[in-house]
PDB file of C-alpha atoms in Angstrom:
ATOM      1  CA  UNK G   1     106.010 112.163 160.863  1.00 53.00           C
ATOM      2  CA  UNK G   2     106.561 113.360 157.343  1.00 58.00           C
ATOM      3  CA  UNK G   3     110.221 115.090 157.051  1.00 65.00           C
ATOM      4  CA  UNK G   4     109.875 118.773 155.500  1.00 71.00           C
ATOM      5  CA  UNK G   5     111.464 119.048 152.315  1.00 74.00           C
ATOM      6  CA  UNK G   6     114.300 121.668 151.742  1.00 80.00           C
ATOM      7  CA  UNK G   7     114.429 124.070 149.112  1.00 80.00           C
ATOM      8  CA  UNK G   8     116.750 122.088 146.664  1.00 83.00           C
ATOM      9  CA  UNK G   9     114.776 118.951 147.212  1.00 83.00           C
ATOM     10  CA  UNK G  10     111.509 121.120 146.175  1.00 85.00           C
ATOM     11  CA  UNK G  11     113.671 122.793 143.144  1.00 88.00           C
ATOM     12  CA  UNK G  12     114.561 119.159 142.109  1.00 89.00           C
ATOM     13  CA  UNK G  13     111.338 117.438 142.435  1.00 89.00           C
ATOM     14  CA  UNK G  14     110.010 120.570 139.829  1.00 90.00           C
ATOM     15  CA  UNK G  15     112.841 119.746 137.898  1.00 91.00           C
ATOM     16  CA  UNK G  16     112.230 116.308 137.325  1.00 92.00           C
ATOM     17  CA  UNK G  17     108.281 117.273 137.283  1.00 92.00           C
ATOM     18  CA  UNK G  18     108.728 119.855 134.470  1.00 93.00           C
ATOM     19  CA  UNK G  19     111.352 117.495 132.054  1.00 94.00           C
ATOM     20  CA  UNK G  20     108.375 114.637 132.398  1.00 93.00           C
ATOM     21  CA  UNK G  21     105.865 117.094 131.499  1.00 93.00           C
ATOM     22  CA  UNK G  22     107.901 117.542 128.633  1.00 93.00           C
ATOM     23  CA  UNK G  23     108.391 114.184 127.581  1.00 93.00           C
ATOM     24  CA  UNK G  24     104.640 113.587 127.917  1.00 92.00           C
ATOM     25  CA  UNK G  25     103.974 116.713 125.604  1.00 91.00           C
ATOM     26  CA  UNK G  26     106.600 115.228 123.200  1.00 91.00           C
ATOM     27  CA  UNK G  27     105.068 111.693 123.045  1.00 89.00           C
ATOM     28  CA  UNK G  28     101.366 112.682 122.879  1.00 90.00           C
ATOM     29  CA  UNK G  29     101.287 115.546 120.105  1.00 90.00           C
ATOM     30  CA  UNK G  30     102.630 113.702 117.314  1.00 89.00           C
ATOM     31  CA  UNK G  31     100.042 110.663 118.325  1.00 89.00           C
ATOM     32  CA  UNK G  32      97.150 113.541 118.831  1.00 89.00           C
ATOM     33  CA  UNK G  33      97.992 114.943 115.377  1.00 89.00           C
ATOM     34  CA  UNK G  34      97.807 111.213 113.654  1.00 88.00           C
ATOM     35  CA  UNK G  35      94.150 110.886 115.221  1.00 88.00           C
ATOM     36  CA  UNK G  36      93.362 114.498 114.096  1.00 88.00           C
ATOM     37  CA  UNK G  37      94.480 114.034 110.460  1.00 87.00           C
ATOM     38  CA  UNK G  38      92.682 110.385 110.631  1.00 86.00           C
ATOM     39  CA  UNK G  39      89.469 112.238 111.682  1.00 86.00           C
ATOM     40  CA  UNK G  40      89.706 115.184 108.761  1.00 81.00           C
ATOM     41  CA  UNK G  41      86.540 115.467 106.314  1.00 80.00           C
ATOM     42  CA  UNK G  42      86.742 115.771 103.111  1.00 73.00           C
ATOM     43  CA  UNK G  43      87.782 119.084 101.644  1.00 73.00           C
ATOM     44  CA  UNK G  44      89.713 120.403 104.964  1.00 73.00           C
ATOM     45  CA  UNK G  45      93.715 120.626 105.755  1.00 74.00           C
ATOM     46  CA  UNK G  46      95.364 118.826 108.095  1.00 74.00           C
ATOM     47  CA  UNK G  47      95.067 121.075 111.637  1.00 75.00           C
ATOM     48  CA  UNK G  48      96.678 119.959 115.102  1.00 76.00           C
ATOM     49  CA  UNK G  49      93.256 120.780 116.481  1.00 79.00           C
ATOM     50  CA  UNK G  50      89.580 119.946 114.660  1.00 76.00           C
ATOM     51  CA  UNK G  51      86.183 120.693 116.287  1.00 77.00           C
ATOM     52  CA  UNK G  52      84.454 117.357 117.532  1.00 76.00           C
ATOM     53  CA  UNK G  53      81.529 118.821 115.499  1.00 77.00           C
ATOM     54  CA  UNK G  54      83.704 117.933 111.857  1.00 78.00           C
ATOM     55  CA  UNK G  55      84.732 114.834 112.978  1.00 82.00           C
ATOM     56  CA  UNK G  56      84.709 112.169 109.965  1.00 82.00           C
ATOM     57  CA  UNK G  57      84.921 108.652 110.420  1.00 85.00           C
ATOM     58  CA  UNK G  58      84.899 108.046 106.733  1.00 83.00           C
ATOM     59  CA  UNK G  59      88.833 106.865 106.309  1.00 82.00           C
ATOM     60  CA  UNK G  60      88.135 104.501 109.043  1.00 85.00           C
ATOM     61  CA  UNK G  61      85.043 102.825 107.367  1.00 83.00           C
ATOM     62  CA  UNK G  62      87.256 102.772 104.108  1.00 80.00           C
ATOM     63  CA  UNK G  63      89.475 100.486 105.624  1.00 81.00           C
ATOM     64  CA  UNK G  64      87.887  98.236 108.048  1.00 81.00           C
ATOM     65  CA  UNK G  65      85.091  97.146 105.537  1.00 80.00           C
ATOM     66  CA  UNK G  66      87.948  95.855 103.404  1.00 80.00           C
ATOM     67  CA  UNK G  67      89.143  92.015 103.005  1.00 84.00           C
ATOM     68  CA  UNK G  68      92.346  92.903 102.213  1.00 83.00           C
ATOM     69  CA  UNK G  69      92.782  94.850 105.691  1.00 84.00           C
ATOM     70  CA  UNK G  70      90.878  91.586 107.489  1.00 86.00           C
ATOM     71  CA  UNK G  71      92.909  89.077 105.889  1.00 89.00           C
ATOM     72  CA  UNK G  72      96.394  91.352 107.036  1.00 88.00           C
ATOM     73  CA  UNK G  73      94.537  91.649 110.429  1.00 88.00           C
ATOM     74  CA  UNK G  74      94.589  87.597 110.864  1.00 92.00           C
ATOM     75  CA  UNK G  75      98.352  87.345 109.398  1.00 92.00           C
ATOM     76  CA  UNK G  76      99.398  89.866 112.103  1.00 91.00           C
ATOM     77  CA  UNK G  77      97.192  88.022 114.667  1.00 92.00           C
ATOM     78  CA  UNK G  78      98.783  84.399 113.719  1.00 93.00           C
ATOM     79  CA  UNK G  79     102.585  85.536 113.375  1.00 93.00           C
ATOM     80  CA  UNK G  80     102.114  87.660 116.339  1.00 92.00           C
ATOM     81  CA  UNK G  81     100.406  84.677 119.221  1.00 93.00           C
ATOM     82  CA  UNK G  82     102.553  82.093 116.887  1.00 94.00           C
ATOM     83  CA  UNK G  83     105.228  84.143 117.673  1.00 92.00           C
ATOM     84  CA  UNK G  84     104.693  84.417 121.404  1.00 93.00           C
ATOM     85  CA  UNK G  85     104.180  81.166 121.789  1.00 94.00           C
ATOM     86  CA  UNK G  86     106.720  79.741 120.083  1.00 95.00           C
ATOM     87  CA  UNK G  87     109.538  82.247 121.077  1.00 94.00           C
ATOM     88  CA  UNK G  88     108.170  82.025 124.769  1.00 93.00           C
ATOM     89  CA  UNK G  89     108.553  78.501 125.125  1.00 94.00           C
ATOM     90  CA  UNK G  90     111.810  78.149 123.562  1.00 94.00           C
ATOM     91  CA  UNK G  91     113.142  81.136 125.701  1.00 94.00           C
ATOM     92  CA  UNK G  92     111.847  79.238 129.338  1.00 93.00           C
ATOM     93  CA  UNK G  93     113.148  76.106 127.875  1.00 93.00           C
ATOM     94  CA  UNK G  94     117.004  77.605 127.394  1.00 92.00           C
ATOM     95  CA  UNK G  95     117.132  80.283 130.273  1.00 92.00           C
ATOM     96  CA  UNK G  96     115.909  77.661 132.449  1.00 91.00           C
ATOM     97  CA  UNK G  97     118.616  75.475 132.598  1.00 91.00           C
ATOM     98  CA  UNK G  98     121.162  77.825 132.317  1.00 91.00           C
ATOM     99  CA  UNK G  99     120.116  79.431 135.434  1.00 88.00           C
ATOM    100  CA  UNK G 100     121.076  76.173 137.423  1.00 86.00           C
ATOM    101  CA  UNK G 101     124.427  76.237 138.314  1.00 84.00           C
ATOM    102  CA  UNK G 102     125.148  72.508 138.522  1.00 83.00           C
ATOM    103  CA  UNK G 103     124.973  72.689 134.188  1.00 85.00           C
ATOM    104  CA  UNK G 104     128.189  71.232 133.112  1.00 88.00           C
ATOM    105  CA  UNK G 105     129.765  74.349 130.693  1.00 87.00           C
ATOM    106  CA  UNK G 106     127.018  76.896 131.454  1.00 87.00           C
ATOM    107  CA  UNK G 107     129.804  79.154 130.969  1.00 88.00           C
ATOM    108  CA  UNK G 108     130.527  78.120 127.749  1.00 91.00           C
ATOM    109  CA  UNK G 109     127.059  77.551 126.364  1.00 91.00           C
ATOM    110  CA  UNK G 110     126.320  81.385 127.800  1.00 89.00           C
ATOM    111  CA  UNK G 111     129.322  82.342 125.708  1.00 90.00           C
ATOM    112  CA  UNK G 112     127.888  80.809 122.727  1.00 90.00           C
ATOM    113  CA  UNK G 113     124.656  82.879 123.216  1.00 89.00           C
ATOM    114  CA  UNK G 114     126.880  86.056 123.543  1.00 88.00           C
ATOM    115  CA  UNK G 115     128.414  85.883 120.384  1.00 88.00           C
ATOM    116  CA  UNK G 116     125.554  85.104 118.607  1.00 85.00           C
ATOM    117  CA  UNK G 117     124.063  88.461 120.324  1.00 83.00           C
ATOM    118  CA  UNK G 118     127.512  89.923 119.372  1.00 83.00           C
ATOM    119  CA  UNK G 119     127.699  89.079 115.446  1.00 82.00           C
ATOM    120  CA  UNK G 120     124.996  87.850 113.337  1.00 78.00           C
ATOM    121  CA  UNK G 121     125.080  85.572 110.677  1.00 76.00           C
ATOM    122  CA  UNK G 122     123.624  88.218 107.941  1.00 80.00           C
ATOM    123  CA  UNK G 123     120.865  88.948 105.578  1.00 83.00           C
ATOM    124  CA  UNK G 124     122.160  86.944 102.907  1.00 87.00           C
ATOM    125  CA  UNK G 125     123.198  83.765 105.603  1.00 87.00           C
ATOM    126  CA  UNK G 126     120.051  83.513 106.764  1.00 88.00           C
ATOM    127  CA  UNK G 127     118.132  83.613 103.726  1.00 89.00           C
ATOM    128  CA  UNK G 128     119.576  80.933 102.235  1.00 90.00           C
ATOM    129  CA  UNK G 129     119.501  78.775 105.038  1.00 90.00           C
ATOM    130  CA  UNK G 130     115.710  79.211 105.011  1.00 89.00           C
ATOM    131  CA  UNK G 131     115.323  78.660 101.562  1.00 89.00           C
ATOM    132  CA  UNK G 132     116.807  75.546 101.743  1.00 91.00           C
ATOM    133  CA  UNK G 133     115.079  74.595 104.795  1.00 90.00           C
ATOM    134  CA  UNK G 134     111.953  75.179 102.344  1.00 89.00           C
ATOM    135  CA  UNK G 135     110.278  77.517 104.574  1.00 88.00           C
ATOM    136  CA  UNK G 136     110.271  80.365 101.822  1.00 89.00           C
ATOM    137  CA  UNK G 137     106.813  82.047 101.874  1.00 88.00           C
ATOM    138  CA  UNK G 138     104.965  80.371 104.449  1.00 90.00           C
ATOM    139  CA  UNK G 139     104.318  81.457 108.424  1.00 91.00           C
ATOM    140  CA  UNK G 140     107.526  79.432 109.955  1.00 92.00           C
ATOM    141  CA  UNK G 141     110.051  81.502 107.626  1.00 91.00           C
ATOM    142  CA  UNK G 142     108.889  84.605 110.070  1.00 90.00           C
ATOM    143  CA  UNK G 143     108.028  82.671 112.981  1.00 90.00           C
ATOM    144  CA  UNK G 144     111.550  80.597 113.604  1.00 90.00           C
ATOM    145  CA  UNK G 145     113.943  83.188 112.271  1.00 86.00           C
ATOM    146  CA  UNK G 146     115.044  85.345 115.535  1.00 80.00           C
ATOM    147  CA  UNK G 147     112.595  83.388 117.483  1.00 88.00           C
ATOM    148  CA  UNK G 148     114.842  83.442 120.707  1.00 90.00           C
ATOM    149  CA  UNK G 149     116.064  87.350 121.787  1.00 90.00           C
ATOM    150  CA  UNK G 150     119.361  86.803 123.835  1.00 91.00           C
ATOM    151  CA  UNK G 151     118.673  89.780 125.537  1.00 90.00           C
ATOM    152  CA  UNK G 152     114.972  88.326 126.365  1.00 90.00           C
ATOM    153  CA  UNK G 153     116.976  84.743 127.076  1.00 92.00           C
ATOM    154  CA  UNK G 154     119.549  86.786 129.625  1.00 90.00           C
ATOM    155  CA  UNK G 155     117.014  88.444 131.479  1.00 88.00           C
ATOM    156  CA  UNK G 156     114.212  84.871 131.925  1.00 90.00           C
ATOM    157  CA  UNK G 157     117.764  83.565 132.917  1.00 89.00           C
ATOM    158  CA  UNK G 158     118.697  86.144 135.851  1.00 88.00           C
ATOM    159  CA  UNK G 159     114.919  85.795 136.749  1.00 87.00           C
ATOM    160  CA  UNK G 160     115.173  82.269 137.338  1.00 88.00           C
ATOM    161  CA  UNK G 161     118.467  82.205 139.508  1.00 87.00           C
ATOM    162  CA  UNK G 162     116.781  84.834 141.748  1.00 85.00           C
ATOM    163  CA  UNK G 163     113.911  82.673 142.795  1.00 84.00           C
ATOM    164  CA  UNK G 164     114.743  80.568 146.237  1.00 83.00           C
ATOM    165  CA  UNK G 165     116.770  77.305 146.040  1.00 82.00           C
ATOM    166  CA  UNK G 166     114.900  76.031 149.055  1.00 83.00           C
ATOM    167  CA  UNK G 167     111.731  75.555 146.999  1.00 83.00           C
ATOM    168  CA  UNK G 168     113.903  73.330 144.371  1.00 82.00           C
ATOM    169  CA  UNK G 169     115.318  71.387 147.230  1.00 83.00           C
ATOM    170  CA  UNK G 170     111.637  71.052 148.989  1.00 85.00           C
ATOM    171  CA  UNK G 171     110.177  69.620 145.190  1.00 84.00           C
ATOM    172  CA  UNK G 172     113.346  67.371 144.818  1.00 85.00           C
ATOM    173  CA  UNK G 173     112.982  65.933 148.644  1.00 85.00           C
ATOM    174  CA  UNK G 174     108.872  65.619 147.324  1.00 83.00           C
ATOM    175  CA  UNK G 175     110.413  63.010 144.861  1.00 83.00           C
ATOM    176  CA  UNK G 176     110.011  65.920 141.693  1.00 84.00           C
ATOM    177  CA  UNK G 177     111.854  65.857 139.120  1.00 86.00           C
ATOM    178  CA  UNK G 178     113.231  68.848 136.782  1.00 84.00           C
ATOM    179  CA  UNK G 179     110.433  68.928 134.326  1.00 86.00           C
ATOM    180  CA  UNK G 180     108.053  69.050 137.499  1.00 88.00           C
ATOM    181  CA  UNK G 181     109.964  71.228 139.116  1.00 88.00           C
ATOM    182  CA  UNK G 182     109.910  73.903 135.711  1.00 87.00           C
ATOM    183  CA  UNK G 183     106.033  73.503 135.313  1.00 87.00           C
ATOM    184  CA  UNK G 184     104.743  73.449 138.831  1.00 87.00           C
ATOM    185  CA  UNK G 185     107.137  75.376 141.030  1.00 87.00           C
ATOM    186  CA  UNK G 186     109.052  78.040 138.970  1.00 88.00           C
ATOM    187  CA  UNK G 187     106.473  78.771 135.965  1.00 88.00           C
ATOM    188  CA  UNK G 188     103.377  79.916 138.401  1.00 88.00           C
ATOM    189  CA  UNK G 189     106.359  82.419 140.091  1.00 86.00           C
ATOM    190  CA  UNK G 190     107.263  83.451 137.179  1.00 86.00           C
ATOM    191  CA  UNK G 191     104.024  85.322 136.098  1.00 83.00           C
ATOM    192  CA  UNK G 192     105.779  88.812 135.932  1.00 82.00           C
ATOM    193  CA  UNK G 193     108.707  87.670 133.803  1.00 85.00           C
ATOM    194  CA  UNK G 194     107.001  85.679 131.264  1.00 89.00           C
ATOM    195  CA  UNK G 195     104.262  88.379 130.619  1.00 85.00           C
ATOM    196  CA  UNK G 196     106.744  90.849 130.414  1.00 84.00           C
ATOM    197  CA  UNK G 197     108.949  89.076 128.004  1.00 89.00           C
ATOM    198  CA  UNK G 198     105.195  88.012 126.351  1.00 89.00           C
ATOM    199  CA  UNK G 199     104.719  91.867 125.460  1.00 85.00           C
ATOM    200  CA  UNK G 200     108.401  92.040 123.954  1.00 87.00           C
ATOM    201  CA  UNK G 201     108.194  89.752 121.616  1.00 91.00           C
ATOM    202  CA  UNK G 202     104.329  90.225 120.821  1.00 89.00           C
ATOM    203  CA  UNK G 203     105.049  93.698 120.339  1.00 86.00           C
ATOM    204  CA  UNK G 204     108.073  92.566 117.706  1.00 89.00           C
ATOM    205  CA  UNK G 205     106.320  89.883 115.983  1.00 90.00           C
ATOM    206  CA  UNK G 206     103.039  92.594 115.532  1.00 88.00           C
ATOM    207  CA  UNK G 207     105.394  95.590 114.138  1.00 86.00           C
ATOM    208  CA  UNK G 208     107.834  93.433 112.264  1.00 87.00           C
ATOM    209  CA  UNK G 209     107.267  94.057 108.686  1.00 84.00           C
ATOM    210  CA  UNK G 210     110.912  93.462 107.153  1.00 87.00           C
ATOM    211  CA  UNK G 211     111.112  89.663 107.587  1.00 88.00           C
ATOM    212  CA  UNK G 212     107.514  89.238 105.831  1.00 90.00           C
ATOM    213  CA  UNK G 213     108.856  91.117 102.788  1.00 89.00           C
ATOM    214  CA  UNK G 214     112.008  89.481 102.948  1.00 89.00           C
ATOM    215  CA  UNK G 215     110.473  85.869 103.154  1.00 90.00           C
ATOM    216  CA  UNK G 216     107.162  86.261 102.036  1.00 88.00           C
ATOM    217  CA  UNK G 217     106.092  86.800  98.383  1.00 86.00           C
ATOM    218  CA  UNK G 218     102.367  85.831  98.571  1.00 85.00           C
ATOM    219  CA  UNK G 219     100.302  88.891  99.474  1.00 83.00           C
ATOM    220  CA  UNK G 220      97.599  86.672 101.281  1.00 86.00           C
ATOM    221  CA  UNK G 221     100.244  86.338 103.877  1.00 88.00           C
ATOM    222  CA  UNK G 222     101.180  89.716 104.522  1.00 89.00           C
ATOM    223  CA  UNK G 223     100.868  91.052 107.657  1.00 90.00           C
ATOM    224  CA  UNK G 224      99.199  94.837 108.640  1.00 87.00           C
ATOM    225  CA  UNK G 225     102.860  96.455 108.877  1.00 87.00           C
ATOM    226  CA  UNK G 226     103.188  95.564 105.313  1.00 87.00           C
ATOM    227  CA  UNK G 227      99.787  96.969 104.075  1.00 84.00           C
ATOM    228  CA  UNK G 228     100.488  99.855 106.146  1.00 81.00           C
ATOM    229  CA  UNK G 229     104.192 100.492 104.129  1.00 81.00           C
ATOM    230  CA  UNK G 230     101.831 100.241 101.286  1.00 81.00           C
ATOM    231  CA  UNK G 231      99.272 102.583 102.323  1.00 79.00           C
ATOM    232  CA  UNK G 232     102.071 105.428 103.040  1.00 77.00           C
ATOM    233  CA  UNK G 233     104.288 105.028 100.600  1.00 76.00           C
ATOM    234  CA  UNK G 234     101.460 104.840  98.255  1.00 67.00           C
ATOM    235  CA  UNK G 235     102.002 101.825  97.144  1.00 57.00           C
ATOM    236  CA  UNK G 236      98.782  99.925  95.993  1.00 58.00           C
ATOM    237  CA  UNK G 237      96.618 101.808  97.768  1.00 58.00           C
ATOM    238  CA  UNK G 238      93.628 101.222  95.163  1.00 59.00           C
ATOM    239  CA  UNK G 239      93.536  97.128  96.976  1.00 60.00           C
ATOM    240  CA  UNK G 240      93.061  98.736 100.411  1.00 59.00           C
ATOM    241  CA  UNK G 241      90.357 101.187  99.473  1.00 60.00           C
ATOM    242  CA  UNK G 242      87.154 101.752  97.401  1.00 58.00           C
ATOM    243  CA  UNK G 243      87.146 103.530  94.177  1.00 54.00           C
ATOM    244  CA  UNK G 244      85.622 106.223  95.664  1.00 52.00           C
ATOM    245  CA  UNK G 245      87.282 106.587  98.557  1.00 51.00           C
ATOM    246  CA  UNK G 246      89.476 109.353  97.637  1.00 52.00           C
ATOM    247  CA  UNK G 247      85.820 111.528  97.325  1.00 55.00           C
ATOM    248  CA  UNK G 248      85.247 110.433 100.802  1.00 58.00           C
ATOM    249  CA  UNK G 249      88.295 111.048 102.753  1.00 66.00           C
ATOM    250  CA  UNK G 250      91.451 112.667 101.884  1.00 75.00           C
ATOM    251  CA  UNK G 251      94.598 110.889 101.472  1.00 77.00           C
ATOM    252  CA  UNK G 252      96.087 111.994 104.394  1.00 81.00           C
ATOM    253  CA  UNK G 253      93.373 110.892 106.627  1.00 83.00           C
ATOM    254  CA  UNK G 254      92.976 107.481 105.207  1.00 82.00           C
ATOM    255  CA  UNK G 255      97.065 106.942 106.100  1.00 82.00           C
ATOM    256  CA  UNK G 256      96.444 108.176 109.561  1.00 86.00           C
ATOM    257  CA  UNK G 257      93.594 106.249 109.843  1.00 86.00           C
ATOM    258  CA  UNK G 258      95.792 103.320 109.100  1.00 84.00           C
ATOM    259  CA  UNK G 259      98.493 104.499 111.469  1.00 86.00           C
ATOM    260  CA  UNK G 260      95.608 104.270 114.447  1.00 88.00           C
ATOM    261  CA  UNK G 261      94.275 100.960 113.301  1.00 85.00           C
ATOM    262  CA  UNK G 262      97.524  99.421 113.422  1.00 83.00           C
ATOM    263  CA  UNK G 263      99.005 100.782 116.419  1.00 84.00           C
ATOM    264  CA  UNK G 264      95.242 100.596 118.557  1.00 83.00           C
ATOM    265  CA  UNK G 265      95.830  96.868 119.667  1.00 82.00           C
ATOM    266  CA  UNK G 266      98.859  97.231 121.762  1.00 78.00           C
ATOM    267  CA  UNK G 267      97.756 100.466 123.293  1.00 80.00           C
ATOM    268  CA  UNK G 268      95.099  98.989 124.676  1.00 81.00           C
ATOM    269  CA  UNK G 269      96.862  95.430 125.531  1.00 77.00           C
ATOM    270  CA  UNK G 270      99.785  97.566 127.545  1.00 74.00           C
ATOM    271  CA  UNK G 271      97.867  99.106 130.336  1.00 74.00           C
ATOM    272  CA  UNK G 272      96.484  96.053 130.761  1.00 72.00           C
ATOM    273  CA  UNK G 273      99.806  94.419 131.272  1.00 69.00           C
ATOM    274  CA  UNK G 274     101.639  97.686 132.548  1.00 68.00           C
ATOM    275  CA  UNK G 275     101.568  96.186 136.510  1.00 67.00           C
ATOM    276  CA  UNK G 276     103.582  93.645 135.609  1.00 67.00           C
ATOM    277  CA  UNK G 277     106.244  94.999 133.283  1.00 64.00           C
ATOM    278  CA  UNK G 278     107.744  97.356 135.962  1.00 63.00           C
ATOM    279  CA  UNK G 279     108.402  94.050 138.246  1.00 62.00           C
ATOM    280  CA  UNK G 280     109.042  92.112 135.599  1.00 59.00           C
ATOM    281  CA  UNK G 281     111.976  93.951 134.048  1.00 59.00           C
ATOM    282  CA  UNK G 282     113.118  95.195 137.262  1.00 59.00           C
ATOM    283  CA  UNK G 283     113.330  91.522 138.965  1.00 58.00           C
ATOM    284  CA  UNK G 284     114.891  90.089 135.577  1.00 52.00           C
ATOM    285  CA  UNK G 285     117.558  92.577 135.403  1.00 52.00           C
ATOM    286  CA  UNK G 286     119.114  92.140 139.148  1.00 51.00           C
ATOM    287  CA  UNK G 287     121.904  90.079 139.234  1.00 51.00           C
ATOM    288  CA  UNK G 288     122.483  88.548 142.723  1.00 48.00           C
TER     289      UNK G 288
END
């Protein structure tokens, strides 16, 4: 039998109902106004509400017809499952055996990780080690620098020394060993985890745009974020458009338009992977 609710349960439950409402209202106007500015014909202002009946899809048709957008579209795509895979399998590689406690100096190793999390090497550092490492201006300068989060590492880590012990100890008595044990026993219970920490660092490696200018000079390797600096700040926006584009759509709407091109790919890969990221995080961040 369902418990009646007292009055300053009700008066909380509004509270909590009316601040969300708020948040939502917060989040979604600024995205509605992008999509109503990337929308605006030729000849109008930009308006938090246009009829469906002036609709223009002209900015969008400026863009996606152009190579320059396709070719960004397939650096994003390569630095961004590069990126996943690489950082992915480096992260279960080092949170995995940290999360056994028989590791002679886990401790210390953990320790290690922390004060790399703690103080960074620097802009300049890191540059030159890459230089030298010849990896200037190619798809590994972006793809190995930061490839390993700690905080991504910590979490796969706590995730791991959750699971049972008694299905290690079954495998091992099964004559496994730890390799075995990693691919066959912990990885298919780990489905939550890794596609959570999947959509971390595929949502990084798709909006990071500061390490491709950093390490990148070659604009046939730039990535969408980059184009899209461009694009706003004005910056060469005669490569990403037709001469006449300007006649067809206004400014404005060809930046939004850019905006929504850009950020369309993870909106729709996130509610696809929402069901997991709750668990995910949730079981990752409990410390037992």
């Amino acid at each position: 039998m369902k418990k009646a609710m007292s009055r300053s349960d009700r008066l909380f439950e509004w509270g909590i109902d009316a601040f969300l409402i708020g948040v939502l209202v917060v989040t979604l106007v600024p995205m509605w106004y992008v999509a109503m500015v990337s929308l605006l014909p030729f000849g109008k202002s930009p308006s938090l509400f246009l009829p469906p009946w002036e609709w223009s899809f002209a900015s969008y048709a400026q863009l996606i017809f152009q190579p320059t957008i396709w070719q960004a579209t397939l650096n994003s795509l390569i630095l961004t499952f590069g990126g996943v895979a690489i950082s992915l399998t480096l992260t279960v590689m080092a949170a995995y055996p940290l999360s056994r406690r028989e590791l002679p100096g886990r401790g210390f190793i953990v320790g290690l990780i922390l004060f790399t999390f703690l103080f960074n090497a620097g802009l300049i550092p890191t540059f030159l080690v890459v230089k030298d490492l010849g990896l200037l201006n190619s798809y590994w300068a972006v793809l190995l620098n930061g490839a390993v989060s700690v905080y991504n590492l910590l979490v796969m880590k706590t995730f791991f020394q959750s699971l049972p012990e008694s299905l290690e100890e079954a495998a091992r008595i099964d004559g496994a060993n730890d390799w075995q044990i990693l691919r066959h026993v912990v990885l298919p219970l780990s489905r939550p985890i890794l596609l959570t920490i999947g959509l971390f660092y595929g949502v990084a490696n798709w909006n990071n745009f500061f390490e491709p200018i950093l390490f990148l000079s070659d604009r046939n390797l730039m990535p969408l974020p980059v184009v899209l600096r461009d694009i706003l700040t004005g910056l060469n926006v005669a490569e990403y458009v037709e001469g006449g584009a300007a006649q067809a759509a206004p400014a404005e709407a060809l930046k939004m338009a850019a905006v929504v091109l850009i950020t369309l790919p993870m909106l729709l890969v996130y509610p696809w992977i929402q069901r997991y990221f709750t668990k995910g995080v949730l079981l990752g961040s409990v410390k037992e």
